[in-house]
Amino acid sequence: NCGTQKKFGFGTVCMKYLTFVCNHCKSSHQAISHRCKSLTMSSWTDAEVLQLKKAGNDLARATWLARAPPPGSGGRPKEGDH
């Protein structure tokens, strides 16, 4: 769901996709061995910060969801689903 939401306050970044994710999605990513970093509790290099500035949820949404059905159809979760 984080890829379909435009809200602030996510405290974790999935490093594989350089996206901000909620705690529910963080757990899902970690379950499949994706590295996640806390915004406040992790150390960040300048290179990682620059990568995140260039990528982020908007780029991921445009890349991965460009041809996906609308939220709530075709198996995609809708807002509030968990």
PDB file of C-alpha atoms in Angstrom:
ATOM      1  CA  ASN A   1       0.000   0.000   0.000  1.00  0.00           C
ATOM      2  CA  CYS A   2       2.847   2.414   0.672  1.00  0.00           C
ATOM      3  CA  GLY A   3       3.535   2.592  -3.057  1.00  0.00           C
ATOM      4  CA  THR A   4       0.012   3.839  -3.675  1.00  0.00           C
ATOM      5  CA  GLN A   5      -0.138   6.330  -0.811  1.00  0.00           C
ATOM      6  CA  LYS A   6       1.043   9.929  -0.859  1.00  0.00           C
ATOM      7  CA  LYS A   7       1.480  10.682   2.797  1.00  0.00           C
ATOM      8  CA  PHE A   8       4.332  11.646   5.046  1.00  0.00           C
ATOM      9  CA  GLY A   9       5.485  10.021   8.220  1.00  0.00           C
ATOM     10  CA  PHE A  10       6.835   6.645   7.117  1.00  0.00           C
ATOM     11  CA  GLY A  11       9.877   5.999   9.284  1.00  0.00           C
ATOM     12  CA  THR A  12      11.557   3.245   7.282  1.00  0.00           C
ATOM     13  CA  VAL A  13      13.191   2.935   3.862  1.00  0.00           C
ATOM     14  CA  CYS A  14      13.313  -0.306   1.872  1.00  0.00           C
ATOM     15  CA  MET A  15      16.844  -0.149   0.487  1.00  0.00           C
ATOM     16  CA  LYS A  16      16.178  -2.498  -2.451  1.00  0.00           C
ATOM     17  CA  TYR A  17      13.621  -0.121  -3.976  1.00  0.00           C
ATOM     18  CA  LEU A  18      14.608   3.100  -2.146  1.00  0.00           C
ATOM     19  CA  THR A  19      11.029   3.667  -1.013  1.00  0.00           C
ATOM     20  CA  PHE A  20       9.540   4.915   2.227  1.00  0.00           C
ATOM     21  CA  VAL A  21       7.387   2.200   3.803  1.00  0.00           C
ATOM     22  CA  CYS A  22       5.088   1.756   6.802  1.00  0.00           C
ATOM     23  CA  ASN A  23       5.830  -0.764   9.555  1.00  0.00           C
ATOM     24  CA  HIS A  24       3.459  -3.336   8.025  1.00  0.00           C
ATOM     25  CA  CYS A  25       5.225  -3.191   4.652  1.00  0.00           C
ATOM     26  CA  LYS A  26       8.639  -3.098   6.365  1.00  0.00           C
ATOM     27  CA  SER A  27       7.885  -6.464   7.942  1.00  0.00           C
ATOM     28  CA  SER A  28       6.807  -7.870   4.573  1.00  0.00           C
ATOM     29  CA  HIS A  29       9.995  -6.650   2.896  1.00  0.00           C
ATOM     30  CA  GLN A  30      12.180  -8.029   5.682  1.00  0.00           C
ATOM     31  CA  ALA A  31      10.427 -11.401   5.420  1.00  0.00           C
ATOM     32  CA  ILE A  32      11.836 -11.723   1.896  1.00  0.00           C
ATOM     33  CA  SER A  33      15.306 -10.485   2.936  1.00  0.00           C
ATOM     34  CA  HIS A  34      15.025  -6.896   1.745  1.00  0.00           C
ATOM     35  CA  ARG A  35      17.172  -4.607   3.884  1.00  0.00           C
ATOM     36  CA  CYS A  36      15.208  -1.833   5.600  1.00  0.00           C
ATOM     37  CA  LYS A  37      16.676   1.150   7.424  1.00  0.00           C
ATOM     38  CA  SER A  38      15.099   3.415  10.005  1.00  0.00           C
ATOM     39  CA  LEU A  39      15.214   7.126   9.218  1.00  0.00           C
ATOM     40  CA  THR A  40      16.074   8.006  12.798  1.00  0.00           C
ATOM     41  CA  MET A  41      17.842   4.966  14.238  1.00  0.00           C
ATOM     42  CA  SER A  42      20.151   4.048  11.322  1.00  0.00           C
ATOM     43  CA  SER A  43      23.318   5.645  10.050  1.00  0.00           C
ATOM     44  CA  TRP A  44      23.104   7.030   6.524  1.00  0.00           C
ATOM     45  CA  THR A  45      25.954   7.741   4.126  1.00  0.00           C
ATOM     46  CA  ASP A  46      25.884  10.759   1.845  1.00  0.00           C
ATOM     47  CA  ALA A  47      25.658   8.371  -1.134  1.00  0.00           C
ATOM     48  CA  GLU A  48      22.546   6.682   0.317  1.00  0.00           C
ATOM     49  CA  VAL A  49      20.861  10.024   0.904  1.00  0.00           C
ATOM     50  CA  LEU A  50      21.597  11.120  -2.669  1.00  0.00           C
ATOM     51  CA  GLN A  51      20.234   7.811  -4.015  1.00  0.00           C
ATOM     52  CA  LEU A  52      17.056   8.276  -2.013  1.00  0.00           C
ATOM     53  CA  LYS A  53      16.630  11.847  -3.284  1.00  0.00           C
ATOM     54  CA  LYS A  54      16.864  10.583  -6.887  1.00  0.00           C
ATOM     55  CA  ALA A  55      14.507   7.645  -6.335  1.00  0.00           C
ATOM     56  CA  GLY A  56      11.726   7.502  -3.746  1.00  0.00           C
ATOM     57  CA  ASN A  57       8.094   6.490  -3.855  1.00  0.00           C
ATOM     58  CA  ASP A  58       7.098   8.644  -6.848  1.00  0.00           C
ATOM     59  CA  LEU A  59       9.689   7.020  -9.124  1.00  0.00           C
ATOM     60  CA  ALA A  60       8.829   3.554  -7.783  1.00  0.00           C
ATOM     61  CA  ARG A  61       5.120   4.192  -8.367  1.00  0.00           C
ATOM     62  CA  ALA A  62       5.764   5.324 -11.950  1.00  0.00           C
ATOM     63  CA  THR A  63       8.053   2.359 -12.615  1.00  0.00           C
ATOM     64  CA  TRP A  64       6.343  -0.556 -10.886  1.00  0.00           C
ATOM     65  CA  LEU A  65       2.673   0.458 -10.981  1.00  0.00           C
ATOM     66  CA  ALA A  66       2.494   2.135 -14.390  1.00  0.00           C
ATOM     67  CA  ARG A  67       0.509  -0.700 -15.986  1.00  0.00           C
ATOM     68  CA  ALA A  68      -1.122  -2.089 -12.845  1.00  0.00           C
ATOM     69  CA  PRO A  69      -4.907  -2.094 -12.398  1.00  0.00           C
ATOM     70  CA  PRO A  70      -6.377   0.554 -10.098  1.00  0.00           C
ATOM     71  CA  PRO A  71      -6.151  -0.027  -6.324  1.00  0.00           C
ATOM     72  CA  GLY A  72      -8.875  -2.399  -5.134  1.00  0.00           C
ATOM     73  CA  SER A  73      -9.108  -4.332  -8.409  1.00  0.00           C
ATOM     74  CA  GLY A  74      -7.107  -7.060 -10.105  1.00  0.00           C
ATOM     75  CA  GLY A  75      -5.711  -8.287  -6.802  1.00  0.00           C
ATOM     76  CA  ARG A  76      -4.244  -4.926  -5.786  1.00  0.00           C
ATOM     77  CA  PRO A  77      -4.926  -3.828  -2.218  1.00  0.00           C
ATOM     78  CA  LYS A  78      -6.865  -0.666  -1.601  1.00  0.00           C
ATOM     79  CA  GLU A  79      -6.329   1.955   1.068  1.00  0.00           C
ATOM     80  CA  GLY A  80      -6.975   0.472   4.481  1.00  0.00           C
ATOM     81  CA  ASP A  81      -6.231  -3.138   3.466  1.00  0.00           C
ATOM     82  CA  HIS A  82      -3.622  -4.923   5.558  1.00  0.00           C
TER      83      HIS A  82
END
